Short mmCIF file of C-alpha atoms in Angstrom, two decimals:
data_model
loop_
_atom_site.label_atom_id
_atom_site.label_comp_id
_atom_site.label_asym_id
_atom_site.label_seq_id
_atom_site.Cartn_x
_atom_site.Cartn_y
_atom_site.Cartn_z
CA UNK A 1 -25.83 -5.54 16.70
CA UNK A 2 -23.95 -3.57 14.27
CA UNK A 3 -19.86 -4.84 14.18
CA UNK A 4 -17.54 -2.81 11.87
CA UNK A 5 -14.20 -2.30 10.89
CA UNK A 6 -12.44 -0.01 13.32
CA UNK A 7 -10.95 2.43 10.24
CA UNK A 8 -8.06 3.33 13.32
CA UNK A 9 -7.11 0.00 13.70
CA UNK A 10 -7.66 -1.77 9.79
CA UNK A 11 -5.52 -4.76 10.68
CA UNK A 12 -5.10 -5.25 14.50
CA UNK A 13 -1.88 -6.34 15.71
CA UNK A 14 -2.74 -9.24 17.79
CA UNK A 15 -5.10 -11.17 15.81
CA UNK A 16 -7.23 -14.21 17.94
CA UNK A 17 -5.97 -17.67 17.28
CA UNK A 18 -7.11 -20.16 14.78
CA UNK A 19 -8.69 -19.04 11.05
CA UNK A 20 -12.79 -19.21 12.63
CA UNK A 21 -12.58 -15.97 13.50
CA UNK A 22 -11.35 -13.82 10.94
CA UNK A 23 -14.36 -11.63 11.30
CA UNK A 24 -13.87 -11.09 14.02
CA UNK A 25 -10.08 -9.93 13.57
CA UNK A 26 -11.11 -7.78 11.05
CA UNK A 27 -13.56 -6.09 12.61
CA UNK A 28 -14.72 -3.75 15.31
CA UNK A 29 -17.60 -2.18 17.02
CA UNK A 30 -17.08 1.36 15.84
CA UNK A 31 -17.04 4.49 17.49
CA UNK A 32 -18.92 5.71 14.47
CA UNK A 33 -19.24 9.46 13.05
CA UNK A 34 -20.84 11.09 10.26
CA UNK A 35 -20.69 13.78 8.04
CA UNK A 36 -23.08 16.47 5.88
CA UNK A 37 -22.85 16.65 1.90
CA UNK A 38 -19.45 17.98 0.60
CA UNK A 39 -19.54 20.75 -2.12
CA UNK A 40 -16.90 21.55 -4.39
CA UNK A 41 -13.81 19.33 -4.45
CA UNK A 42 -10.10 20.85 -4.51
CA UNK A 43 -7.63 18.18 -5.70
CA UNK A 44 -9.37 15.30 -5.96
CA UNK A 45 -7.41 11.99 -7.46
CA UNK A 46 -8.02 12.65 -11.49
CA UNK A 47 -8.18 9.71 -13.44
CA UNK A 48 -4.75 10.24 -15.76
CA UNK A 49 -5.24 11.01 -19.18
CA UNK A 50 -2.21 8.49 -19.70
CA UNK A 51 -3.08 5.61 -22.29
CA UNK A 52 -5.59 2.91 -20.91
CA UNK A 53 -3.61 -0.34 -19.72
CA UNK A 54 -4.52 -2.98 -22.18
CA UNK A 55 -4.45 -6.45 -21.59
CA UNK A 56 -3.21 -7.64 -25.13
CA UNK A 57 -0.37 -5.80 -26.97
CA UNK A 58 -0.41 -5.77 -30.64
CA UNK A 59 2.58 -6.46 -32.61
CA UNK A 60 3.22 -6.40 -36.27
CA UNK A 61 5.72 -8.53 -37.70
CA UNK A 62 7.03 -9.21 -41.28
CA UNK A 63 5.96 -12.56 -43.03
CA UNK A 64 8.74 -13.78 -45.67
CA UNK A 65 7.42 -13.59 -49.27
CA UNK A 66 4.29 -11.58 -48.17
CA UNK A 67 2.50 -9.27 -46.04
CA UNK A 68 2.76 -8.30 -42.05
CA UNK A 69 1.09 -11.06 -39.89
CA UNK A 70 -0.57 -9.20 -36.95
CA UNK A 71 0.15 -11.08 -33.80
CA UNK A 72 -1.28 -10.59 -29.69
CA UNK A 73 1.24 -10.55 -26.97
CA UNK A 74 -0.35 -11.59 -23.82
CA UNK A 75 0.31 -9.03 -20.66
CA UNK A 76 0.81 -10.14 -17.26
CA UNK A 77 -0.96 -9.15 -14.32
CA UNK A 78 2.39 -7.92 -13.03
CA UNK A 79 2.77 -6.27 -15.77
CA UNK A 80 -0.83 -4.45 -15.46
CA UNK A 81 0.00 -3.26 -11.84
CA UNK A 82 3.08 -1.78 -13.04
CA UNK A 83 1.52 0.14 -15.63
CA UNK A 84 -0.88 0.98 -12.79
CA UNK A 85 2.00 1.94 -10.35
CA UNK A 86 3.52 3.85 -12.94
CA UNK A 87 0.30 5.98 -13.42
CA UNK A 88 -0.13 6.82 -10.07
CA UNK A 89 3.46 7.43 -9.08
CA UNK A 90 3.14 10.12 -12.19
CA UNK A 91 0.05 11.93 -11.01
CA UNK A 92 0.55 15.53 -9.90
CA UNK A 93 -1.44 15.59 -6.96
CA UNK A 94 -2.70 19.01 -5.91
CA UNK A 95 -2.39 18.69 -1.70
CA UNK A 96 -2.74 22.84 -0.86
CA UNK A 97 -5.98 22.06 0.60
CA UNK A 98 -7.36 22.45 4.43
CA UNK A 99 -8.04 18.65 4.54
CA UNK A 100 -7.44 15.46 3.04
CA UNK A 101 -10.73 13.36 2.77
CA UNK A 102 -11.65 9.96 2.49
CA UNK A 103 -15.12 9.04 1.80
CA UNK A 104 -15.95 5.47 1.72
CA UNK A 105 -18.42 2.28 2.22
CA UNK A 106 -17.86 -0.48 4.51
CA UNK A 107 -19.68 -3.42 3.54
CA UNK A 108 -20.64 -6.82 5.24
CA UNK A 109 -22.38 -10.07 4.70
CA UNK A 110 -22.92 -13.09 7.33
CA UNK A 111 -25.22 -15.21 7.63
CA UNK A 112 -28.25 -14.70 10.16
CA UNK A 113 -30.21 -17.34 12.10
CA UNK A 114 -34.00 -16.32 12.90
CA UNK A 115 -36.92 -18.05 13.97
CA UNK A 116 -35.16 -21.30 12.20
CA UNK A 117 -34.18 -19.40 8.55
CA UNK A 118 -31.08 -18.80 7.73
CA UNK A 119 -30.55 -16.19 5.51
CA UNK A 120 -26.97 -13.83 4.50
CA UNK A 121 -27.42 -9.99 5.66
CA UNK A 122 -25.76 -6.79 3.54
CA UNK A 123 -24.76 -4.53 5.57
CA UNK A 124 -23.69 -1.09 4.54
CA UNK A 125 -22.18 1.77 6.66
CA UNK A 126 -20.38 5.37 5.10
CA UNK A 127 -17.51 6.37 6.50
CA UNK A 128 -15.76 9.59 6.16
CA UNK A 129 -12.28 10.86 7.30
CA UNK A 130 -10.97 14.30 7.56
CA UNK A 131 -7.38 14.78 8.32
CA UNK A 132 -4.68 17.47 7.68
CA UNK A 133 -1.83 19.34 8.72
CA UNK A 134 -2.64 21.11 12.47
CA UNK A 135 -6.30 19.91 11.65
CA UNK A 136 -8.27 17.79 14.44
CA UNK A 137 -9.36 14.59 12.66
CA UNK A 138 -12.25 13.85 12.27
CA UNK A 139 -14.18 10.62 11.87
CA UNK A 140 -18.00 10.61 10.88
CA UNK A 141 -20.13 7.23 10.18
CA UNK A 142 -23.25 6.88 9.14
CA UNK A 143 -25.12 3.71 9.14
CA UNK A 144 -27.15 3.42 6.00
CA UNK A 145 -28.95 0.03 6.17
CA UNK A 146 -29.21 -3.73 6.07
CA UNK A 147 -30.87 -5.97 3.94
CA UNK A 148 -31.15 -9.55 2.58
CA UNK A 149 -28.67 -9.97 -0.27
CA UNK A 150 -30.11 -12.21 -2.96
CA UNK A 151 -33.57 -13.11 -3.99
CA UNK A 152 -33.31 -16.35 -2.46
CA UNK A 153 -31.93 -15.00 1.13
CA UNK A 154 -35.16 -12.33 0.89
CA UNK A 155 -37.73 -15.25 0.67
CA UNK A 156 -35.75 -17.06 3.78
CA UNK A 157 -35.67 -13.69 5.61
CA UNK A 158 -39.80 -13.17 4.82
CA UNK A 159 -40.67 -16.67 5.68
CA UNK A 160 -39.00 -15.88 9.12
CA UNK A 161 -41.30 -12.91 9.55
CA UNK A 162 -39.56 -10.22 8.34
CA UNK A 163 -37.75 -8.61 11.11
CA UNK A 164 -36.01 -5.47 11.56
CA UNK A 165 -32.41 -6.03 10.21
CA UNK A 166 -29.71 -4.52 12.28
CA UNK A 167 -26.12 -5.02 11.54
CA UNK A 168 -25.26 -9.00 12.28
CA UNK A 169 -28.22 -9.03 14.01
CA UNK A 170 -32.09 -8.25 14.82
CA UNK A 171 -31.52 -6.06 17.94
CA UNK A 172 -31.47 -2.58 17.36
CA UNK A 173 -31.03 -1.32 20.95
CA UNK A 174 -27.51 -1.84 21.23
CA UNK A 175 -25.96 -0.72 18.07
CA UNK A 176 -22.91 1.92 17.85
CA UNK A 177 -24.44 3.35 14.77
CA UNK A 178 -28.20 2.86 14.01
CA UNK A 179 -29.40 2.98 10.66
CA UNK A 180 -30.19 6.18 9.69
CA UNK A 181 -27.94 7.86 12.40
CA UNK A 182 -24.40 9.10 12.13
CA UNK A 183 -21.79 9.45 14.94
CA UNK A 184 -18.99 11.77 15.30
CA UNK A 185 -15.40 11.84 16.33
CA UNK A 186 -13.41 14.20 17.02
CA UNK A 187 -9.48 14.21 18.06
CA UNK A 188 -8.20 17.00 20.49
CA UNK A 189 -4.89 17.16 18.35
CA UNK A 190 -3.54 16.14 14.51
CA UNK A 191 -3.57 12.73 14.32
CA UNK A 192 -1.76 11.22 11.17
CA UNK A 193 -1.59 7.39 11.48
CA UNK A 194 -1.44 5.54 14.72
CA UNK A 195 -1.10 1.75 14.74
CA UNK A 196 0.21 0.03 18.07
CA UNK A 197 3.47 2.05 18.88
CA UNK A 198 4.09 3.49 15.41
CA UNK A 199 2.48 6.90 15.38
CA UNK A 200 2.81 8.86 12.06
CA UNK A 201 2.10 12.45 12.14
CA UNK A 202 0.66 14.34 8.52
CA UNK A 203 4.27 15.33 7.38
CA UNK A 204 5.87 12.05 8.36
CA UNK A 205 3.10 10.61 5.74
CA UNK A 206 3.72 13.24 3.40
CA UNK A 207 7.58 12.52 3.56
CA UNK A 208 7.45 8.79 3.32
CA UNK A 209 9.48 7.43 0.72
CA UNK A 210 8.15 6.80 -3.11
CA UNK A 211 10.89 3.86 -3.67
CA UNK A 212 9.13 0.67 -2.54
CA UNK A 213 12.67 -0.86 -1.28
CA UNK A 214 13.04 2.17 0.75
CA UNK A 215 9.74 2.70 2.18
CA UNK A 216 9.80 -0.97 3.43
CA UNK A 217 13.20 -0.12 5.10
CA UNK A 218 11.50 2.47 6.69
CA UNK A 219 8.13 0.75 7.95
CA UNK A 220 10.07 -2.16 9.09
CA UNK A 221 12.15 0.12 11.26
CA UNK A 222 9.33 0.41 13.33
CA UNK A 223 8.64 -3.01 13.56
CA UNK A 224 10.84 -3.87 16.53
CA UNK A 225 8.85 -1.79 19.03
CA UNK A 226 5.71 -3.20 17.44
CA UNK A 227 6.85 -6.77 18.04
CA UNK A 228 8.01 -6.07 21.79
CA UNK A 229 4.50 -3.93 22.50
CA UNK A 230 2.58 -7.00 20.66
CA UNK A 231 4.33 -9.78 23.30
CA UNK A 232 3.50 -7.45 26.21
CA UNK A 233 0.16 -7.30 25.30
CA UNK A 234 0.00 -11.01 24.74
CA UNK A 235 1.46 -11.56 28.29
CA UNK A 236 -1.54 -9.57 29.87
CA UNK A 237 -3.95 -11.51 27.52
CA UNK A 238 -6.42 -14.49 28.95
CA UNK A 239 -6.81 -15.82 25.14
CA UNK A 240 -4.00 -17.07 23.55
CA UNK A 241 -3.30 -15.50 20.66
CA UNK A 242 -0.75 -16.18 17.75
CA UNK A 243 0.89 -13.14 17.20
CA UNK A 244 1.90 -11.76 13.17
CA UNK A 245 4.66 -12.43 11.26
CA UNK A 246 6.25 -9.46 10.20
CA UNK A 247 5.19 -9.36 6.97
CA UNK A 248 1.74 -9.98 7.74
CA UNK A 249 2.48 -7.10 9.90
CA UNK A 250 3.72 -5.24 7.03
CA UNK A 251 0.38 -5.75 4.52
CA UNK A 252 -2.05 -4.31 7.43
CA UNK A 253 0.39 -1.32 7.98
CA UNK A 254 0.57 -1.38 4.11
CA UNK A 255 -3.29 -1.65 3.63
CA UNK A 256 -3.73 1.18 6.29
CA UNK A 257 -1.86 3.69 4.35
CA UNK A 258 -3.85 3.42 1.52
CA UNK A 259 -7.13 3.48 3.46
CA UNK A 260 -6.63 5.76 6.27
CA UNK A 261 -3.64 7.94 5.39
CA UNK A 262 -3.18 10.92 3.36
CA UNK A 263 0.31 9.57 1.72
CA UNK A 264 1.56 11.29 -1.47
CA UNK A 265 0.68 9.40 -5.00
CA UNK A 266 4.45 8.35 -5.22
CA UNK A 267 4.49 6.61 -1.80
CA UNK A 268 0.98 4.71 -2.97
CA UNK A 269 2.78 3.60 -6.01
CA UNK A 270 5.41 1.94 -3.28
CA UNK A 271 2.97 0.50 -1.13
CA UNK A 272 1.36 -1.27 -4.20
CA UNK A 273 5.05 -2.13 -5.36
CA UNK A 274 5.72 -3.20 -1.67
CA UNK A 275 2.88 -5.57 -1.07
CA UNK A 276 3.17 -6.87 -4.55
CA UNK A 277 6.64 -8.16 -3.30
CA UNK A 278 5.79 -9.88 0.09
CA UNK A 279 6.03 -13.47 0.15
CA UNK A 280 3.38 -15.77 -0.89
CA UNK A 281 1.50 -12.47 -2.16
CA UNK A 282 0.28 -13.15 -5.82
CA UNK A 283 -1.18 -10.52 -8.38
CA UNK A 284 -4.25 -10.87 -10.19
CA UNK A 285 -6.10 -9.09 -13.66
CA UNK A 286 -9.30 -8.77 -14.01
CA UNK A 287 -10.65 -8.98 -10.72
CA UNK A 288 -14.00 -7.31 -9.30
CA UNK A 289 -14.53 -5.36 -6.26
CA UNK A 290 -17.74 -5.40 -4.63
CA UNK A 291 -19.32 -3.03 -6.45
CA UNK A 292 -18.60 -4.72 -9.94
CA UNK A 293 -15.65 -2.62 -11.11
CA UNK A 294 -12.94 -4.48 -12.80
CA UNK A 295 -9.23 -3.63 -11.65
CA UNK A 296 -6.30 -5.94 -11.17
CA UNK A 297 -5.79 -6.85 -7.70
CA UNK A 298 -2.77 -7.79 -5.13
CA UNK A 299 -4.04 -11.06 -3.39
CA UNK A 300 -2.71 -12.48 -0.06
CA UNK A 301 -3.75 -15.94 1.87
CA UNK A 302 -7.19 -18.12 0.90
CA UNK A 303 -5.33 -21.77 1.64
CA UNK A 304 -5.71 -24.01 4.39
CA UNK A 305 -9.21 -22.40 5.57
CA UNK A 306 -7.51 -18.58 5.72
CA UNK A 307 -9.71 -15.70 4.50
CA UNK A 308 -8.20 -14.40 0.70
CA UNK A 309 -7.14 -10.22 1.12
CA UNK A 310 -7.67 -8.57 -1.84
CA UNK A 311 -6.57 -5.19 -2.44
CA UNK A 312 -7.87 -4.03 -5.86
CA UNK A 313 -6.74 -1.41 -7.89
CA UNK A 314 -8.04 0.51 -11.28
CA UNK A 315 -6.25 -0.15 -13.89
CA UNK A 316 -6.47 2.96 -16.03
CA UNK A 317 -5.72 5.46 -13.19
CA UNK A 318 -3.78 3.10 -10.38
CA UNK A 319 -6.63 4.47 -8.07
CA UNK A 320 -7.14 2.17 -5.31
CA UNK A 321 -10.86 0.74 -5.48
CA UNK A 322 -11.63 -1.52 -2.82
CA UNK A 323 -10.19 -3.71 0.22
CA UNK A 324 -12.00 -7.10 0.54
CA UNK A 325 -11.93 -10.31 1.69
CA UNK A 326 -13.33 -13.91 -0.03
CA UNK A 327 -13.67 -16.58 2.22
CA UNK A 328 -13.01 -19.42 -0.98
CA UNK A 329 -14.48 -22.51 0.78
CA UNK A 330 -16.43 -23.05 3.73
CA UNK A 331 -15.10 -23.83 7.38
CA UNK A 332 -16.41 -25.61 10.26
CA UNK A 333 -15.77 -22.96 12.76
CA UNK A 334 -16.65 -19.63 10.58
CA UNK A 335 -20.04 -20.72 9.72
CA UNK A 336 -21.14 -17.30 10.13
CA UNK A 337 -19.58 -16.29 6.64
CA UNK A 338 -21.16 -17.05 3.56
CA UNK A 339 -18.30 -18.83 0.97
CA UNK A 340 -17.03 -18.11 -2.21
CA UNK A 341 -18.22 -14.55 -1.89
CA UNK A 342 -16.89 -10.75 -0.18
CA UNK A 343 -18.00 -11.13 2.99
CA UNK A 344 -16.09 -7.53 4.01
CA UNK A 345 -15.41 -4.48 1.82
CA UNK A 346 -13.71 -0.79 2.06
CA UNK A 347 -15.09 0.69 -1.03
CA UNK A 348 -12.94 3.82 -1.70
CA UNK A 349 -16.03 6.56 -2.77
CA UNK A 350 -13.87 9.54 -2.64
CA UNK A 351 -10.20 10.26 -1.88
CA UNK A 352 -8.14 13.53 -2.48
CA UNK A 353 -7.26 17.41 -0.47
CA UNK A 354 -10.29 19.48 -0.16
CA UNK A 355 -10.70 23.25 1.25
CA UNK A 356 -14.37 22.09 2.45
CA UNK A 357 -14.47 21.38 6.28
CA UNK A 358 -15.87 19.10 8.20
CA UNK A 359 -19.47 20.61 10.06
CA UNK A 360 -19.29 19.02 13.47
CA UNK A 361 -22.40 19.35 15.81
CA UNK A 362 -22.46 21.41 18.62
CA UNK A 363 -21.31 19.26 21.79
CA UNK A 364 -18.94 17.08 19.16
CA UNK A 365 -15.89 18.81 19.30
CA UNK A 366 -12.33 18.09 20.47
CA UNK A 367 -12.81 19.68 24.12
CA UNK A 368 -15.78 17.22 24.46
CA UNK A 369 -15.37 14.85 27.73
CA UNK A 370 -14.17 11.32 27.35
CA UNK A 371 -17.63 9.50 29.34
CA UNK A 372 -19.46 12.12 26.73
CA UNK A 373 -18.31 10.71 23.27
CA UNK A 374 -20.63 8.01 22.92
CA UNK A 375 -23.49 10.89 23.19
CA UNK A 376 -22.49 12.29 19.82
CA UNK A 377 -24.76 10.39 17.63
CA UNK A 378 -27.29 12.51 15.70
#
């Protein structure tokens, strides 16, 4: 069976109890949708031509009774995310296009028992987001496959017989997106950012604040009603849950805006700032995302058995790069996920405002009935 991250709901707000299922938190069974080849781009995130963030500073200094002694000055990871921030906050961001689109990868890796082998499963899905001002949004996913991911995990996975790889699992009858297939969704309205009771529309996004002090003023005014909603729902629950601390609340709010919301480069500066700030959150240089790319990264959690949240960010251009998690050391209850690697990944492909639109298949559209949305898969 194929799980995956619901994109509308990044970081849900009632999270199960106990660390053994952070998959499961994490994730969802999507809804999926899909999408054809783009053509030309409008507005696209640039890299800046701004100087490169280096990680040593060179400084000459005068040497009594002779010549300059070159010394390095080490630079802080703090330091590289603010020269990061800076970059991005800077960027002249062209937004006069139809859409804003997000093009993506999800990636996942657990570990599969068949036939007695045990072997750890990639799984890769693209996932594509339209959204805009008086647009529909629209949500397309496309299941692209699964595989064994190392040399060793391929020889475990062949001397079980080689079977059909689907998602977490071997079945391929009940997946929401089959390999090879791509499922569509499409809203009857514009839909900016819904997350519990906070609902953002496009120009709510566009006006949130670029100071990180007073775009966390602004979230956590919202965070009330969240709370209250959050208890109600834990009321009605049969598992007991633990419900989030408010900043916790705060990072997956955070972490949603830079995945699944068309916010101005100013206000992604803040929510880097932001996050940066939150207790217990550390900052990191020279960190890879999934894909190999080097960026310095914002880190949350990985003690005491909890899953470590990276968000990782290019250095050079303050582009965000990837969302992943590292499970650092193995647990008794989460034996599902292999250790000391990402287990989960958003791998940002594309991001920026486009005049391209979405193609939608006949039968997909926003007037399509509710018990009708699951036929959409092509």
């Amino acid at each position: 069976m194929n799980e995956f991250k619901l994109i509308d709901d990044v970081m849900p707000d009632v999270p199960p109890a106990g660390h053994g299922k952070t998959a499961e938190v994490r994730a969802r069974v999507l809804n999926g949708r899909r999408r054809r080849r783009v053509s030309a781009w409008t507005g696209i995130l640039v890299a800046s031509a701004a100087t490169v963030a280096v990680i040593g500073a060179i400084a000459v200094v005068p040497r009594l009774g002779g010549g300059p002694v070159t010394t390095v000055t080490q630079t802080s990871a703090e330091e590289v995310l603010s020269a990061a921030a800076d970059r991005m906050a800077r960027r002249q961001e062209a937004t006069g296009g139809r859409y804003w689109r997000r093009e993506m990868e999800q990636v996942y890796r657990q570990r599969i028992s068949v036939g007695g082998r045990e072997f750890v499963a990639e799984d890769r899905v693209r996932d594509v987001l339209w959204n805009g001002i008086d647009r529909n949004k629209v949500m397309v996913v496309s299941g692209l496959d699964t595989r064994p991911f190392t040399a060793a995990d391929r020889v475990e996975w062949e001397k079980a017989g080689s079977p059909r790889l689907c998602g977490s699992d071997t079945d391929c009858r009940n997946d929401m997106v089959p390999m090879g297939k791509t499922r569509f969704f499409v809203s009857s309205e514009e839909e900016g950012l819904k997350q519990s009771t906070l609902e953002l529309s496009v120009r709510e996004i566009l006006d949130l604040p670029h100071d990180p002090a007073e775009l966390k003023e602004k979230l956590l005014s919202y965070w009330p009603a969240a709370r209250e909603a959050m208890k109600d729902s834990q009321s009605t629950s049969s598992a007991q849950v633990k419900l989030p601390e408010r900043d916790y609340w705060l990072w997956g709010l955070g972490e949603r805006l830079l995945l699944d919301a068309p916010t101005t480069p100013g206000t992604r500066a803040a929510v880097y700032r932001m996050l940066a700030g939150l207790p217990g959150v550390r900052v990191a240089d020279g960190i890879r995302d999934i894909e190999g790319r080097v960026g310095v990264a914002i880190l949350r959690g990985g003690a005491n058995g909890e899953s470590e949240e990276q968000i990782v960010i290019d250095r050079e251009t303050g582009d965000l790069l990837a969302t992943q998690d590292v499970l650092p050391v193995p647990t008794a209850d989460q034996g599902n996920i292999p250790p000391g690697i990402v287990y989960m990944a958003m791998v940002i492909k594309k991001l920026g405002w486009t005049d391209d639109e979405p193609v939608i298949p006949e039968g997909c559209g926003p007037d399509q009935k509710e018990d009708q949305k699951e036929e959409c898969l092509r």
